[in-house]
Tab-separated table of C-alpha atoms in Angstrom:
chain	number	residue	atom	x	y	z
D	956	GLY	CA	23.620	14.435	-10.878
D	957	ALA	CA	20.657	12.863	-8.975
D	958	GLY	CA	21.294	8.926	-8.946
D	959	VAL	CA	19.207	5.180	-9.957
D	960	SER	CA	16.149	5.738	-7.452
D	961	GLN	CA	13.405	3.479	-7.100
D	962	SER	CA	10.134	3.110	-5.136
D	963	PRO	CA	8.642	2.158	-3.184
D	964	SER	CA	11.767	1.490	-0.558
D	965	ASN	CA	9.693	-1.418	1.669
D	966	LYS	CA	6.015	-3.262	0.520
D	967	VAL	CA	4.195	-5.042	3.013
D	968	THR	CA	2.571	-7.208	1.219
D	969	GLU	CA	0.298	-10.418	1.221
D	970	LYS	CA	0.380	-14.079	-0.620
D	971	GLY	CA	-1.246	-13.393	-3.552
D	972	LYS	CA	-1.009	-10.196	-4.268
D	973	ASP	CA	0.634	-8.311	-7.106
D	974	VAL	CA	3.508	-5.341	-7.160
D	975	GLU	CA	4.987	-2.966	-8.665
D	976	LEU	CA	8.439	-2.152	-8.145
D	977	ARG	CA	9.825	0.756	-9.814
D	978	CYS	CA	12.755	2.379	-11.558
D	979	ASP	CA	14.483	6.064	-11.856
D	980	PRO	CA	17.878	5.216	-14.058
D	981	ILE	CA	20.370	7.771	-14.214
D	982	SER	CA	20.023	10.734	-17.105
D	983	GLY	CA	21.448	9.124	-20.117
D	984	HIS	CA	22.225	5.511	-19.476
D	985	THR	CA	20.474	3.372	-22.219
D	986	ALA	CA	20.957	0.847	-19.839
D	987	LEU	CA	18.467	-1.305	-17.502
D	988	TYR	CA	19.300	-3.843	-14.951
D	989	TRP	CA	16.855	-5.670	-12.630
D	990	TYR	CA	18.286	-8.095	-10.072
D	991	ARG	CA	17.732	-9.943	-6.659
D	992	GLN	CA	19.587	-10.447	-3.674
D	993	SER	CA	18.448	-12.709	-1.450
D	994	LEU	CA	18.645	-12.595	2.546
D	995	GLY	CA	23.585	-13.909	2.699
D	996	GLN	CA	23.559	-13.846	-1.157
D	997	GLY	CA	25.228	-12.718	-3.756
D	998	LEU	CA	22.675	-10.364	-6.750
D	999	GLU	CA	20.483	-12.523	-8.741
D	1000	PHE	CA	20.208	-10.619	-12.322
D	1001	LEU	CA	17.013	-10.876	-13.522
D	1002	ILE	CA	16.158	-8.937	-16.517
D	1003	TYR	CA	18.872	-6.605	-19.219
D	1004	PHE	CA	16.762	-3.175	-21.083
D	1005	GLN	CA	19.648	-1.613	-23.808
D	1006	GLY	CA	17.436	0.688	-26.178
D	1007	ASN	CA	15.091	-0.078	-28.738
D	1008	SER	CA	16.395	-3.264	-28.639
D	1009	ALA	CA	14.041	-7.120	-27.072
D	1010	PRO	CA	15.064	-7.382	-23.489
D	1011	ASP	CA	16.856	-9.867	-22.128
D	1012	LYS	CA	14.483	-11.892	-19.724
D	1013	SER	CA	16.689	-15.145	-18.835
D	1014	GLY	CA	17.195	-14.056	-15.470
D	1015	LEU	CA	13.166	-14.222	-15.079
D	1016	PRO	CA	12.703	-16.958	-12.368
D	1017	SER	CA	8.674	-17.503	-13.443
D	1018	ASP	CA	6.134	-16.280	-15.269
D	1019	ARG	CA	4.547	-14.367	-12.126
D	1020	PHE	CA	7.723	-12.013	-13.012
D	1021	SER	CA	7.403	-9.001	-15.716
D	1022	ALA	CA	8.559	-5.834	-16.401
D	1023	GLU	CA	8.912	-3.194	-18.843
D	1024	ARG	CA	10.445	-0.380	-19.782
D	1025	THR	CA	8.757	3.037	-20.741
D	1026	GLY	CA	9.733	5.627	-22.932
D	1027	GLY	CA	13.645	3.694	-22.718
D	1028	SER	CA	13.437	5.338	-19.623
D	1029	VAL	CA	11.145	4.713	-16.169
D	1030	SER	CA	10.456	0.776	-15.565
D	1031	THR	CA	8.738	-1.752	-13.879
D	1032	LEU	CA	9.128	-5.122	-13.117
D	1033	THR	CA	5.928	-6.054	-11.989
D	1034	ILE	CA	5.082	-9.326	-9.666
D	1035	GLN	CA	2.120	-11.734	-9.813
D	1036	ARG	CA	0.984	-13.521	-7.070
D	1037	THR	CA	3.637	-12.597	-4.832
D	1038	GLN	CA	5.100	-16.233	-2.687
D	1039	GLN	CA	6.808	-16.236	0.359
D	1040	GLU	CA	9.853	-16.788	-2.050
D	1041	ASP	CA	10.174	-13.462	-3.385
D	1042	SER	CA	10.451	-12.354	-0.084
D	1043	ALA	CA	14.103	-10.400	-1.307
D	1044	VAL	CA	15.603	-7.004	-1.859
D	1045	TYR	CA	14.928	-6.183	-5.392
D	1046	LEU	CA	17.642	-3.806	-7.182
D	1047	CYS	CA	17.796	-1.529	-9.876
D	1048	ALA	CA	20.728	-1.125	-11.980
D	1049	SER	CA	21.806	1.128	-14.968
D	1050	SER	CA	24.285	1.480	-17.336
D	1051	LEU	CA	25.794	2.988	-19.528
D	1052	VAL	CA	27.082	0.902	-22.931
D	1053	GLY	CA	30.536	-0.261	-24.428
D	1054	GLU	CA	33.424	-3.440	-23.247
D	1055	ALA	CA	34.121	-1.322	-19.801
D	1056	SER	CA	31.139	0.789	-19.429
D	1057	THR	CA	28.960	-2.121	-19.465
D	1058	TYR	CA	30.396	-3.222	-16.214
D	1059	GLU	CA	30.028	0.050	-14.241
D	1060	GLN	CA	26.403	-0.099	-13.637
D	1061	TYR	CA	25.182	1.884	-11.006
D	1062	PHE	CA	22.334	0.581	-8.241
D	1063	GLY	CA	19.833	1.625	-6.648
D	1064	PRO	CA	18.814	1.201	-3.609
D	1065	GLY	CA	17.151	-1.797	-3.204
D	1066	THR	CA	12.793	-2.507	-2.556
D	1067	ARG	CA	12.751	-4.588	-0.134
D	1068	LEU	CA	9.733	-7.162	-0.835
D	1069	THR	CA	8.142	-8.979	1.896
D	1070	VAL	CA	5.888	-11.285	1.696
D	1071	THR	CA	3.397	-11.867	4.226
R	197	GLY	CA	26.422	-21.577	-15.022
R	198	GLN	CA	29.268	-20.314	-13.284
R	199	GLN	CA	29.661	-19.625	-10.227
R	200	LEU	CA	31.844	-17.332	-7.964
R	201	ASN	CA	33.039	-18.621	-4.109
R	202	GLN	CA	34.049	-15.918	-1.617
R	203	SER	CA	35.996	-16.536	1.050
R	204	PRO	CA	35.635	-15.840	3.552
R	205	GLN	CA	32.782	-15.451	4.411
R	206	SER	CA	32.001	-12.441	7.270
R	207	MET	CA	35.618	-11.418	9.332
R	208	PHE	CA	36.278	-9.139	12.349
R	209	ILE	CA	38.915	-6.749	12.691
R	210	GLN	CA	39.982	-4.337	14.764
R	211	GLU	CA	40.712	-0.585	13.200
R	212	GLY	CA	43.856	0.100	11.085
R	213	GLU	CA	43.894	-3.866	10.345
R	214	ASP	CA	45.095	-5.138	7.271
R	215	VAL	CA	42.227	-7.487	5.656
R	216	SER	CA	42.284	-9.747	2.236
R	217	MET	CA	39.965	-11.161	1.312
R	218	ASN	CA	39.532	-13.612	-2.521
R	219	CYS	CA	37.135	-15.351	-4.561
R	220	THR	CA	37.325	-17.859	-7.017
R	221	SER	CA	35.433	-18.689	-10.317
R	222	SER	CA	35.920	-23.092	-12.284
R	223	SER	CA	35.463	-21.020	-15.409
R	224	ILE	CA	37.715	-18.990	-17.087
R	225	PHE	CA	37.205	-14.492	-16.746
R	226	ASN	CA	38.447	-12.091	-18.250
R	227	THR	CA	36.942	-9.946	-16.441
R	228	TRP	CA	36.831	-8.832	-12.905
R	229	LEU	CA	34.869	-6.056	-10.200
R	230	TRP	CA	34.621	-6.128	-6.955
R	231	TYR	CA	31.914	-3.823	-5.458
R	232	LYS	CA	30.991	-2.900	-2.118
R	233	GLN	CA	27.607	-3.004	-0.505
R	234	ASP	CA	26.688	-0.527	2.445
R	235	PRO	CA	23.230	-1.275	4.600
R	236	GLY	CA	19.890	0.138	3.169
R	237	GLU	CA	22.682	0.433	-0.343
R	238	GLY	CA	22.865	-0.925	-3.459
R	239	PRO	CA	26.750	-2.012	-4.331
R	240	VAL	CA	29.026	0.615	-5.688
R	241	LEU	CA	31.898	-0.696	-8.030
R	242	LEU	CA	35.168	-0.441	-6.062
R	243	ILE	CA	38.204	-1.487	-8.586
R	244	ALA	CA	37.476	-3.189	-12.515
R	245	LEU	CA	40.127	-5.438	-13.125
R	246	TYR	CA	40.278	-5.786	-17.616
R	247	LYS	CA	43.909	-8.378	-18.172
R	248	ALA	CA	45.162	-11.452	-16.125
R	249	GLY	CA	48.299	-10.404	-13.785
R	250	GLU	CA	46.812	-6.888	-13.609
R	251	LEU	CA	47.456	-4.910	-9.509
R	252	THR	CA	45.210	-2.103	-9.004
R	253	SER	CA	45.152	0.119	-5.957
R	254	ASN	CA	41.708	2.683	-5.265
R	255	GLY	CA	42.689	4.437	-2.667
R	256	ARG	CA	43.133	1.975	0.615
R	257	LEU	CA	42.495	-0.651	-1.424
R	258	THR	CA	44.278	-3.177	-4.345
R	259	ALA	CA	42.691	-5.465	-5.810
R	260	GLN	CA	44.536	-8.541	-8.207
R	261	PHE	CA	43.446	-10.166	-11.495
R	262	GLY	CA	44.893	-13.617	-11.044
R	263	ILE	CA	46.872	-15.550	-13.701
R	264	THR	CA	45.563	-18.518	-14.325
R	265	ARG	CA	42.358	-16.185	-15.238
R	266	LYS	CA	40.109	-17.908	-11.938
R	267	ASP	CA	40.392	-15.974	-8.854
R	268	SER	CA	41.197	-12.293	-7.545
R	269	PHE	CA	41.572	-10.807	-5.153
R	270	LEU	CA	41.236	-8.016	-2.837
R	271	ASN	CA	43.732	-6.333	0.221
R	272	ILE	CA	42.350	-3.687	2.606
R	273	SER	CA	45.342	-1.284	4.172
R	274	ALA	CA	44.824	0.619	7.562
R	275	SER	CA	41.135	-0.422	8.147
R	276	ILE	CA	38.953	2.324	9.186
R	277	PRO	CA	35.449	1.769	10.478
R	278	SER	CA	33.704	3.357	7.327
R	279	ASP	CA	35.210	-0.341	5.057
R	280	VAL	CA	32.389	-2.376	7.157
R	281	GLY	CA	29.961	-3.393	4.899
R	282	ILE	CA	29.641	-6.460	1.934
R	283	TYR	CA	32.734	-7.295	-0.416
R	284	PHE	CA	31.221	-8.321	-3.536
R	285	CYS	CA	33.433	-10.322	-6.163
R	286	ALA	CA	31.579	-9.660	-9.901
R	287	GLY	CA	32.123	-11.337	-12.906
R	288	PRO	CA	30.588	-9.916	-16.905
R	289	GLY	CA	28.785	-13.018	-18.292
R	290	SER	CA	30.642	-14.774	-21.983
R	291	GLY	CA	29.989	-14.220	-25.613
R	292	GLY	CA	27.566	-11.385	-26.040
R	293	SER	CA	25.716	-11.523	-22.291
R	294	ASN	CA	29.450	-9.588	-20.825
R	295	TYR	CA	25.863	-7.821	-18.821
R	296	LYS	CA	24.723	-10.134	-17.090
R	297	LEU	CA	27.257	-10.276	-14.429
R	298	THR	CA	27.514	-13.142	-11.890
R	299	PHE	CA	27.888	-12.274	-8.644
R	300	GLY	CA	29.100	-13.899	-4.980
R	301	LYS	CA	27.435	-14.044	-1.792
R	302	GLY	CA	30.025	-11.146	-0.097
R	303	THR	CA	32.334	-10.998	2.724
R	304	LEU	CA	30.720	-9.222	5.270
R	305	LEU	CA	33.448	-7.290	7.390
R	306	THR	CA	32.628	-5.106	10.531
R	307	VAL	CA	35.567	-3.385	12.117
R	308	ASN	CA	35.720	-2.429	15.272
R	309	PRO	CA	36.874	0.664	16.370
């Protein structure tokens, strides 16, 4: 079946502009995650959605970052007034929910964001 | 917060050689995960370890959950060119935040044919 898809695959934007990154999770996966991967670094947790529960936003680095998940499926990560330090690959993942299922997170290919 | 230290940072090996990499933590993990990331792709889960001392294989890959629960290692036997990529260890958050995975910085593996 179809995996996690993300769009756009690449985004170049000017400092100060807003950007929206989209994630389509695997159908039936109720959990959705956003991570950020800076050059040469591991993945940094940003936000977690699970069903209709309030999202865990504890990983968002500043109030310029926000995310929503509509209808329990597609998610959008928005970065307002982008800064050069926001340049990174933004990865989305989805999973079923359960002790072991939670760790089996399926990742999309990511959106490479470059802020000039 | 939790931190995972991976070593080595990078490896250059010849096709057919065996590879070993490890991951250590200052805090205890109840689960260890090993992911592989190919260029331009998201990470893919290779092996999950749930019990201290557990040794688990997936084809040519073998991973072990350290007895102290503060380390894990991954071995790749008879490497092939498609093993190239970045290997990450990861562990879940504590308490009710087990979905919040912490990742190491990765080991970059290059295999020369």
